[in-house]
Short mmCIF file of C-alpha atoms in Angstrom, two decimals:
data_model
loop_
_atom_site.label_atom_id
_atom_site.label_comp_id
_atom_site.label_asym_id
_atom_site.label_seq_id
_atom_site.Cartn_x
_atom_site.Cartn_y
_atom_site.Cartn_z
CA MET I 1 155.93 139.76 128.43
CA THR I 2 153.38 136.95 128.18
CA HIS I 3 154.39 133.66 126.70
CA GLU I 4 152.02 132.39 124.02
CA PRO I 5 151.72 128.58 123.91
CA PRO I 6 152.75 127.00 120.63
CA PRO I 7 149.94 126.25 118.18
CA VAL I 8 148.50 122.77 118.24
CA THR I 9 149.80 120.48 115.52
CA GLN I 10 147.13 120.19 112.85
CA THR I 11 145.69 116.78 112.05
CA PHE I 12 142.58 115.93 110.06
CA ALA I 13 140.48 116.20 113.21
CA ARG I 14 141.53 116.55 116.84
CA PHE I 15 139.81 114.56 119.61
CA GLU I 16 138.26 117.11 121.93
CA GLN I 17 139.67 117.49 125.44
CA GLU I 18 138.46 120.95 126.55
CA HIS I 19 134.72 120.15 126.94
CA ILE I 20 133.20 123.09 128.90
CA MET I 21 136.51 124.70 129.89
CA PRO I 22 137.71 127.93 128.21
CA ILE I 23 139.34 127.26 124.85
CA PRO I 24 143.04 128.28 124.88
CA GLU I 25 144.10 130.63 122.11
CA ASN I 26 146.45 128.04 120.57
CA LYS I 27 143.52 125.61 120.15
CA ARG I 28 141.12 128.06 118.57
CA THR I 29 141.06 126.61 115.09
CA GLY I 30 137.73 128.04 113.95
CA THR I 31 137.42 130.37 110.97
CA ASN I 32 134.66 132.59 109.61
CA TRP I 33 134.08 130.01 106.86
CA SER I 34 133.81 127.09 109.30
CA ILE I 35 131.28 128.98 111.46
CA PHE I 36 129.28 129.91 108.36
CA ALA I 37 129.36 126.29 107.15
CA ILE I 38 128.19 124.91 110.52
CA TRP I 39 125.04 127.02 110.49
CA VAL I 40 124.37 126.59 106.79
CA SER I 41 124.51 122.81 107.03
CA LEU I 42 122.59 122.62 110.31
CA ASN I 43 119.51 124.08 108.60
CA MET I 44 119.88 121.81 105.57
CA MET I 45 117.72 119.01 106.89
CA PRO I 46 114.23 117.60 106.32
CA LEU I 47 113.04 119.09 109.63
CA ALA I 48 113.46 122.58 108.11
CA VAL I 49 111.61 121.44 104.98
CA VAL I 50 108.67 120.16 107.03
CA THR I 51 108.66 123.36 109.10
CA GLY I 52 108.50 125.52 105.97
CA ALA I 53 105.65 123.39 104.65
CA VAL I 54 103.52 124.46 107.64
CA ALA I 55 103.03 127.88 105.97
CA THR I 56 101.15 126.51 102.96
CA GLY I 57 100.11 123.07 104.14
CA GLY I 58 99.25 123.92 107.74
CA PHE I 59 98.21 127.58 107.82
CA GLY I 60 96.94 127.62 104.24
CA LEU I 61 98.82 130.75 103.18
CA PRO I 62 99.36 131.73 99.54
CA LEU I 63 102.88 131.15 98.23
CA GLY I 64 103.92 134.81 98.23
CA TRP I 65 102.80 135.46 101.79
CA SER I 66 104.34 132.15 102.89
CA PHE I 67 107.74 133.11 101.51
CA LEU I 68 107.45 136.56 103.13
CA ALA I 69 106.58 135.09 106.55
CA VAL I 70 109.47 132.61 106.35
CA PHE I 71 111.90 135.31 105.25
CA ALA I 72 110.84 137.92 107.82
CA GLY I 73 110.72 135.48 110.73
CA ASN I 74 114.17 134.12 110.04
CA ILE I 75 115.91 137.47 109.53
CA ILE I 76 114.42 138.76 112.80
CA GLY I 77 115.18 135.67 114.86
CA ALA I 78 118.70 135.20 113.45
CA PHE I 79 119.65 138.69 114.60
CA GLY I 80 119.22 137.63 118.22
CA ALA I 81 121.03 134.31 117.71
CA ALA I 82 123.97 136.01 115.98
CA LEU I 83 124.31 138.53 118.82
CA HIS I 84 124.77 135.60 121.18
CA ALA I 85 127.34 134.08 118.81
CA SER I 86 129.42 137.26 118.91
CA GLN I 87 130.15 136.54 122.58
CA GLY I 88 132.10 133.37 121.79
CA PRO I 89 135.48 134.78 120.67
CA THR I 90 135.54 137.14 123.66
CA LEU I 91 134.73 134.64 126.42
CA GLY I 92 135.82 131.29 124.94
CA ILE I 93 133.24 129.27 126.91
CA PRO I 94 129.96 127.47 126.03
CA GLN I 95 126.87 129.65 125.65
CA MET I 96 124.80 128.52 128.62
CA LEU I 97 127.78 128.37 130.97
CA GLN I 98 127.95 132.16 130.49
CA ALA I 99 124.63 132.32 132.33
CA ARG I 100 126.58 131.92 135.58
CA ALA I 101 127.42 135.61 135.31
CA GLN I 102 123.73 136.55 135.18
CA PHE I 103 122.07 133.87 137.33
CA GLY I 104 124.83 132.58 139.62
CA TYR I 105 126.87 129.37 139.69
CA LEU I 106 123.88 127.21 140.67
CA GLY I 107 121.18 129.41 139.13
CA ALA I 108 122.70 129.00 135.68
CA SER I 109 122.32 125.23 135.92
CA VAL I 110 118.53 125.69 135.78
CA PHE I 111 118.87 127.27 132.33
CA ALA I 112 121.52 124.78 131.26
CA PHE I 113 119.05 122.01 132.09
CA ILE I 114 116.29 123.74 130.09
CA ALA I 115 118.68 124.00 127.14
CA PHE I 116 119.66 120.36 127.60
CA VAL I 117 116.01 119.30 127.32
CA MET I 118 115.62 121.49 124.23
CA PHE I 119 118.61 119.97 122.43
CA MET I 120 117.48 116.47 123.32
CA GLY I 121 114.12 117.33 121.79
CA PHE I 122 115.75 118.54 118.59
CA PHE I 123 117.96 115.45 118.41
CA SER I 124 114.88 113.23 118.67
CA SER I 125 112.90 115.38 116.20
CA ILE I 126 115.63 115.22 113.57
CA LEU I 127 115.81 111.44 113.92
CA LEU I 128 112.06 111.14 113.34
CA VAL I 129 112.01 113.32 110.23
CA ALA I 130 115.12 111.60 108.85
CA LYS I 131 113.35 108.29 109.29
CA ASP I 132 110.28 109.66 107.51
CA ALA I 133 112.45 110.87 104.61
CA LEU I 134 113.96 107.41 104.21
CA ALA I 135 110.51 105.81 104.44
CA GLU I 136 109.53 107.65 101.24
CA VAL I 137 112.39 105.91 99.45
CA ILE I 138 112.12 102.46 101.06
CA PRO I 139 108.47 101.83 102.01
CA GLY I 140 107.89 99.28 104.74
CA PHE I 141 111.42 99.37 106.17
CA ASN I 142 112.10 99.11 109.90
CA GLY I 143 111.75 102.68 111.17
CA THR I 144 113.08 101.88 114.63
CA LEU I 145 116.24 100.37 113.18
CA ALA I 146 116.78 103.46 111.01
CA ILE I 147 116.40 105.73 114.05
CA VAL I 148 118.97 103.71 116.02
CA VAL I 149 121.48 103.67 113.14
CA PHE I 150 121.11 107.41 112.48
CA ALA I 151 121.47 108.11 116.20
CA ALA I 152 124.63 106.01 116.44
CA ILE I 153 126.26 108.08 113.67
CA GLY I 154 125.44 111.35 115.44
CA ILE I 155 126.65 110.00 118.78
CA ALA I 156 129.96 108.85 117.26
CA LEU I 157 130.62 112.29 115.76
CA CYS I 158 129.76 113.97 119.04
CA VAL I 159 132.08 111.67 120.99
CA PHE I 160 134.97 112.77 118.77
CA GLY I 161 134.08 116.42 119.37
CA TYR I 162 134.07 119.85 117.80
CA ASP I 163 136.84 119.48 115.24
CA LEU I 164 135.29 116.52 113.40
CA LEU I 165 131.85 118.13 113.59
CA ARG I 166 133.23 121.33 112.06
CA ARG I 167 134.88 119.54 109.15
CA THR I 168 131.80 117.41 108.53
CA MET I 169 129.55 120.47 108.41
CA VAL I 170 131.73 122.16 105.77
CA TRP I 171 131.30 119.29 103.30
CA LEU I 172 127.64 118.78 104.13
CA SER I 173 126.81 122.44 103.48
CA ILE I 174 128.00 122.00 99.88
CA LEU I 175 126.36 118.62 99.25
CA ILE I 176 122.95 119.48 100.66
CA GLY I 177 122.98 122.97 99.18
CA VAL I 178 123.27 121.48 95.71
CA ALA I 179 120.49 118.96 96.44
CA VAL I 180 118.10 121.66 97.67
CA ALA I 181 118.90 124.00 94.77
CA VAL I 182 118.21 121.27 92.19
CA SER I 183 114.95 120.39 93.96
CA MET I 184 113.69 123.98 94.01
CA ILE I 185 114.51 124.56 90.34
CA MET I 186 112.77 121.35 89.28
CA LEU I 187 109.72 122.13 91.43
CA ALA I 188 109.46 125.66 90.05
CA LEU I 189 109.43 124.20 86.52
CA GLN I 190 106.54 121.88 87.33
CA PRO I 191 103.21 122.84 85.71
CA ASN I 192 101.03 124.82 88.15
CA ALA I 193 103.59 124.52 90.97
CA LEU I 194 103.82 128.28 91.47
CA THR I 195 100.06 128.77 91.22
CA ALA I 196 99.03 125.95 93.56
CA ARG I 197 97.78 128.34 96.24
CA ASP I 198 96.36 131.13 94.08
CA ASP I 199 92.81 130.30 95.18
CA VAL I 200 93.41 131.01 98.89
CA ALA I 201 93.55 134.31 100.75
CA MET I 202 96.11 135.50 103.25
CA THR I 203 95.01 135.44 106.89
CA PRO I 204 96.81 137.61 109.49
CA GLU I 205 96.57 134.71 111.97
CA GLY I 206 98.39 132.33 109.65
CA PHE I 207 100.96 134.89 108.56
CA PHE I 208 102.00 135.94 112.06
CA ALA I 209 101.90 132.37 113.33
CA MET I 210 104.39 131.42 110.60
CA LEU I 211 106.42 134.54 111.35
CA ALA I 212 106.66 133.43 115.00
CA ILE I 213 107.76 129.95 113.93
CA GLY I 214 110.58 131.48 111.87
CA ILE I 215 111.65 133.63 114.82
CA VAL I 216 111.69 130.78 117.32
CA TRP I 217 113.45 128.50 114.81
CA GLN I 218 116.36 130.93 114.88
CA LEU I 219 116.19 131.80 118.59
CA ALA I 220 116.41 128.07 119.33
CA TYR I 221 120.03 128.35 118.13
CA ALA I 222 120.81 131.12 120.66
CA PRO I 223 121.61 128.76 123.56
CA TYR I 224 124.44 127.11 121.62
CA VAL I 225 125.89 129.44 119.00
CA SER I 226 128.82 130.32 121.27
CA ASP I 227 129.56 126.61 121.72
CA TYR I 228 131.12 126.91 118.26
CA SER I 229 132.12 130.58 117.95
CA ARG I 230 134.27 130.13 121.10
CA TYR I 231 136.74 128.35 118.82
CA LEU I 232 137.34 131.56 116.88
CA PRO I 233 140.59 133.36 117.81
CA LYS I 234 140.08 136.51 119.88
CA LYS I 235 141.61 138.62 117.12
CA THR I 236 138.83 137.44 114.80
CA GLY I 237 136.48 139.52 116.89
CA PRO I 238 132.74 139.58 117.59
CA LYS I 239 131.79 141.14 114.23
CA THR I 240 133.10 138.16 112.29
CA ALA I 241 131.31 135.76 114.62
CA PHE I 242 128.09 137.76 114.25
CA TRP I 243 128.01 137.97 110.45
CA SER I 244 129.28 134.43 109.83
CA THR I 245 126.52 133.10 112.07
CA TYR I 246 123.83 135.47 110.82
CA PHE I 247 124.27 134.84 107.12
CA GLY I 248 124.75 131.11 107.65
CA LEU I 249 121.50 130.85 109.60
CA VAL I 250 119.39 133.10 107.38
CA LEU I 251 120.53 131.90 103.95
CA SER I 252 120.14 128.23 104.72
CA SER I 253 116.88 128.41 106.68
CA VAL I 254 115.11 130.62 104.14
CA PHE I 255 116.45 128.44 101.33
CA VAL I 256 115.34 125.12 102.81
CA MET I 257 112.07 126.36 104.30
CA GLY I 258 111.33 127.85 100.89
CA LEU I 259 111.55 124.35 99.47
CA GLY I 260 109.11 123.29 102.18
CA VAL I 261 106.71 126.09 101.20
CA LEU I 262 106.58 124.72 97.64
CA LEU I 263 106.17 121.12 98.79
CA GLY I 264 103.45 122.08 101.29
CA ALA I 265 101.49 123.77 98.51
CA ILE I 266 101.73 120.67 96.31
CA ALA I 267 101.16 118.03 99.00
CA PRO I 268 99.95 119.53 102.31
CA ASP I 269 99.59 116.16 104.02
CA ASN I 270 102.97 114.74 103.00
CA PRO I 271 105.47 117.40 101.86
CA LEU I 272 108.47 115.06 101.99
CA GLY I 273 106.61 112.50 99.94
CA ALA I 274 106.07 115.14 97.25
CA LEU I 275 109.80 115.14 96.55
CA GLY I 276 109.62 111.58 95.34
CA SER I 277 106.20 111.70 93.69
CA VAL I 278 106.79 114.98 91.83
CA LEU I 279 110.52 114.88 91.11
CA GLY I 280 110.85 111.16 90.56
CA PRO I 281 114.33 109.58 90.86
CA VAL I 282 115.96 112.96 91.56
CA GLY I 283 113.58 113.52 94.46
CA LEU I 284 114.34 110.09 95.87
CA VAL I 285 118.07 110.80 95.75
CA VAL I 286 117.47 114.10 97.57
CA LEU I 287 115.48 112.28 100.25
CA VAL I 288 118.35 109.85 100.82
CA VAL I 289 120.79 112.78 101.04
CA PHE I 290 118.49 114.45 103.57
CA ALA I 291 118.17 111.30 105.66
CA VAL I 292 121.90 110.51 105.80
CA SER I 293 122.94 114.13 106.33
CA SER I 294 120.50 114.45 109.21
CA ALA I 295 122.36 111.70 111.03
CA LEU I 296 125.57 113.70 110.68
CA ILE I 297 124.00 117.06 111.48
CA ASN I 298 122.48 115.61 114.64
CA GLY I 299 125.93 115.37 116.16
CA VAL I 300 125.84 119.17 116.54
CA GLU I 301 122.56 119.03 118.48
CA LEU I 302 123.89 116.33 120.79
CA TYR I 303 127.18 118.16 121.29
CA SER I 304 125.41 121.19 122.75
CA ALA I 305 123.12 118.99 124.82
CA VAL I 306 126.25 117.45 126.33
CA MET I 307 127.82 120.87 127.02
CA ASN I 308 124.75 121.76 129.05
CA ALA I 309 124.61 118.40 130.79
CA LEU I 310 128.25 118.83 131.85
CA THR I 311 127.47 122.34 133.14
CA VAL I 312 124.66 120.91 135.28
CA LEU I 313 126.89 118.10 136.56
CA GLN I 314 129.73 120.43 137.48
CA SER I 315 127.43 122.96 139.16
CA ASN I 316 125.24 120.66 141.23
CA PHE I 317 127.24 117.50 141.79
CA LYS I 318 130.79 118.90 141.91
CA THR I 319 131.73 116.48 139.16
CA ARG I 320 135.24 116.84 137.80
CA ILE I 321 134.69 117.18 134.06
CA THR I 322 137.14 114.97 132.19
CA THR I 323 137.21 113.53 128.68
CA ARG I 324 135.92 110.25 130.10
CA VAL I 325 132.97 112.04 131.71
CA ARG I 326 132.22 113.89 128.46
CA VAL I 327 132.25 110.68 126.42
CA TRP I 328 129.96 108.80 128.79
CA THR I 329 127.62 111.78 129.09
CA THR I 330 127.43 111.82 125.28
CA ILE I 331 126.60 108.12 125.07
CA VAL I 332 123.96 108.22 127.82
CA SER I 333 122.34 111.42 126.52
CA GLY I 334 122.28 110.06 122.98
CA ALA I 335 120.71 106.82 124.15
CA ILE I 336 117.97 108.67 126.05
CA ALA I 337 117.17 110.92 123.07
CA THR I 338 117.10 107.89 120.78
CA GLY I 339 114.65 106.18 123.10
CA ILE I 340 112.42 109.27 123.01
CA ALA I 341 112.48 109.19 119.20
CA VAL I 342 111.61 105.50 119.07
CA LEU I 343 108.67 106.01 121.43
CA GLY I 344 107.57 109.25 119.72
CA GLN I 345 106.77 107.84 116.27
CA GLY I 346 103.30 109.28 115.73
CA ASP I 347 101.68 112.67 115.22
CA PHE I 348 105.03 114.38 114.97
CA MET I 349 104.27 117.86 113.56
CA THR I 350 101.58 118.62 116.12
CA MET I 351 104.00 117.82 118.93
CA PHE I 352 106.86 119.69 117.26
CA ILE I 353 104.94 122.95 116.71
CA GLY I 354 103.80 122.82 120.34
CA PHE I 355 107.43 122.27 121.34
CA LEU I 356 108.49 125.35 119.33
CA ASP I 357 105.75 127.47 120.91
CA LEU I 358 106.88 126.53 124.41
CA LEU I 359 110.52 127.22 123.54
CA LEU I 360 109.67 130.76 122.47
CA TYR I 361 108.24 131.62 125.89
CA VAL I 362 111.09 130.02 127.80
CA LEU I 363 113.98 131.39 125.72
CA ILE I 364 112.94 135.02 125.30
CA PRO I 365 113.55 136.23 128.90
CA TRP I 366 116.90 134.41 129.09
CA SER I 367 117.99 135.92 125.77
CA ALA I 368 117.03 139.43 126.90
CA ILE I 369 119.03 139.15 130.12
CA ASN I 370 122.09 137.62 128.47
CA LEU I 371 122.25 140.22 125.68
CA VAL I 372 121.55 143.22 127.89
CA ASP I 373 124.14 142.13 130.45
CA PHE I 374 126.83 141.45 127.84
CA PHE I 375 126.37 144.45 125.57
CA ILE I 376 124.99 147.16 127.87
CA VAL I 377 125.91 146.38 131.47
CA GLN I 378 129.28 144.61 131.32
CA LYS I 379 130.25 145.50 127.73
CA GLY I 380 131.89 142.11 127.29
CA HIS I 381 134.09 142.28 130.43
CA TYR I 382 133.72 139.22 132.66
CA ASN I 383 135.78 137.36 135.23
CA ILE I 384 135.97 133.98 133.50
CA ALA I 385 137.77 132.32 136.43
CA ALA I 386 134.92 133.29 138.76
CA MET I 387 132.45 131.42 136.56
CA PHE I 388 134.24 128.18 137.51
CA ASP I 389 134.43 128.97 141.24
CA PRO I 390 132.19 126.47 143.11
CA SER I 391 131.66 129.02 145.87
CA GLY I 392 130.03 131.31 143.32
CA GLY I 393 132.77 133.93 143.53
CA GLU I 394 131.67 137.45 142.67
CA TYR I 395 128.66 136.13 140.74
CA GLY I 396 127.27 134.17 143.69
CA LYS I 397 125.53 130.81 143.71
CA TRP I 398 122.10 132.29 143.04
CA ASN I 399 121.88 135.74 141.45
CA ALA I 400 118.58 137.29 142.56
CA VAL I 401 118.70 140.08 139.97
CA GLY I 402 118.85 137.69 137.03
CA LEU I 403 116.43 135.13 138.46
CA VAL I 404 113.78 137.67 139.49
CA SER I 405 114.06 139.47 136.15
CA TYR I 406 113.59 136.16 134.34
CA GLY I 407 110.55 135.28 136.45
CA ILE I 408 108.92 138.66 135.82
CA GLY I 409 109.62 138.27 132.09
CA LEU I 410 107.87 134.89 132.07
CA LEU I 411 104.87 136.28 133.95
CA ALA I 412 104.65 139.24 131.57
CA GLN I 413 104.10 136.81 128.69
CA LEU I 414 101.27 134.88 130.39
CA PRO I 415 98.38 137.21 129.44
CA PHE I 416 99.40 137.00 125.76
CA MET I 417 100.29 133.30 125.73
CA ASP I 418 98.47 130.92 123.43
CA ILE I 419 99.54 127.28 123.61
CA ALA I 420 97.70 123.96 123.66
CA ILE I 421 97.36 123.84 127.45
CA PHE I 422 96.78 127.55 128.17
CA THR I 423 95.38 130.65 126.49
CA GLY I 424 95.94 134.03 128.14
CA PRO I 425 93.14 136.60 128.49
CA LEU I 426 94.91 139.03 126.13
CA ALA I 427 95.95 136.43 123.54
CA GLY I 428 94.94 137.48 120.05
CA SER I 429 95.34 136.36 116.48
CA ILE I 430 98.80 137.94 116.41
CA ASN I 431 101.34 136.55 118.86
CA ILE I 432 103.08 139.49 120.56
CA SER I 433 104.02 137.66 123.76
CA TRP I 434 107.66 137.37 122.70
CA LEU I 435 107.93 141.14 122.17
CA VAL I 436 106.35 141.84 125.55
CA GLY I 437 108.54 139.25 127.26
CA PHE I 438 111.78 140.59 125.78
CA ALA I 439 111.02 144.26 126.50
CA VAL I 440 109.76 143.72 130.06
CA THR I 441 112.67 141.42 130.97
CA ALA I 442 115.30 143.81 129.58
CA ILE I 443 113.83 146.83 131.39
CA VAL I 444 113.39 145.03 134.70
CA PHE I 445 116.93 143.64 134.55
CA LEU I 446 118.45 147.06 133.80
CA VAL I 447 116.48 148.72 136.63
CA MET I 448 117.40 146.03 139.14
CA ILE I 449 121.08 146.16 138.11
CA ARG I 450 121.02 149.94 138.55
CA PHE I 451 119.71 149.73 142.10
CA SER I 452 121.77 146.72 143.12
CA LYS I 453 124.93 148.87 142.83
CA LYS I 454 127.05 145.81 142.23
CA PRO I 455 130.62 146.66 141.17
CA ALA I 456 131.68 145.68 137.67
CA PRO I 457 133.80 142.52 137.51
CA VAL I 458 137.49 142.60 136.70
CA ALA I 459 138.20 140.85 133.42
CA VAL I 460 140.31 137.82 134.37
CA GLU I 461 141.26 134.84 132.22
CA ALA I 462 140.48 131.38 133.57
#
């Protein structure tokens, strides 16, 4: 008979001590509502508004086609992200640390570092848009000071850890949801607001470009959804993790990007400014709510950046991961991302869309390998202890099957790639590189696994 440890005494919020280690069952305090609230609130930020505004203000799409592109892109992309989230209750470890099973103990650190850079980019991006939102309310204020203050709030939340982040997200999801709903209703009641783009025609290029943005917006969550679903008890199961994540991501992103679609139609050059100019005092209040909430939401981005930084440190430098190491890694990472935001005050949306395009190409092959390995090859059975074995254990230090499959998946996308610095010979008006990359990577990985004849791991708890 196994002895279950007693449950942890509940306080308002518990200071985190597990960092990247498996979460014991008695400390798994997550619920389906808390997971839903995390992903609802994470999308409720001005960055999502500005992204939605690209459909009408950037690509010049009519309102109806803009809403359709936003909706379709998010429901497709969220499916992949939610599948990754369903792994959390089973394995109990951070998302990118799981990559050790597919790429090896050291090989996984390459992808953890890529994810770290991505989260740092999002942290900086959110700071910039939050600053812009506040600038619409207080013209001429010190933008650098605002960035530093907002960053300090996010860093403080991240230092405390998951439990405080979870509770903060629950309340934010309610507050911001009300603010966005009021804004959309008031905008819809404005004269000519719903007919602002009636004089333009839909272009396939613009529609599918916006569709791809919606997809990559959701897939960008894939490398860290299990960072939070790992706190769900095992008995909760993968289905609860999947649907809580899926509906949280889709409902909030479509909702907030929809607000951006309306604002982009009204004021293509300054969608956030349209909140204040069109909605008056109510719009200004919403902008303040957006700015302050972004500072709190950003703690989630930094938290996952830190999880990946710790994975890299443990893998490559044999660092013993303690609470002290986690706290200092949080402070240093936050300071670096803040510095990037301070230096990056300029043509933000051009840089951000390019950043999203690059993420799509980098994330797709990893996502294909992780999902295929978990659901088809291993069917959720992994040796968790082996993932923390510095010698590599049964997964090795460098897993050739995973790494070669990833490389082939990247190469398969090249002919269809279309980014600022490179355009492939087969690139067209419709971006299909992500479909090609996912399919080729999945097939190559399955074929190589079949011929490697590697025995299935024994499921062992850490």
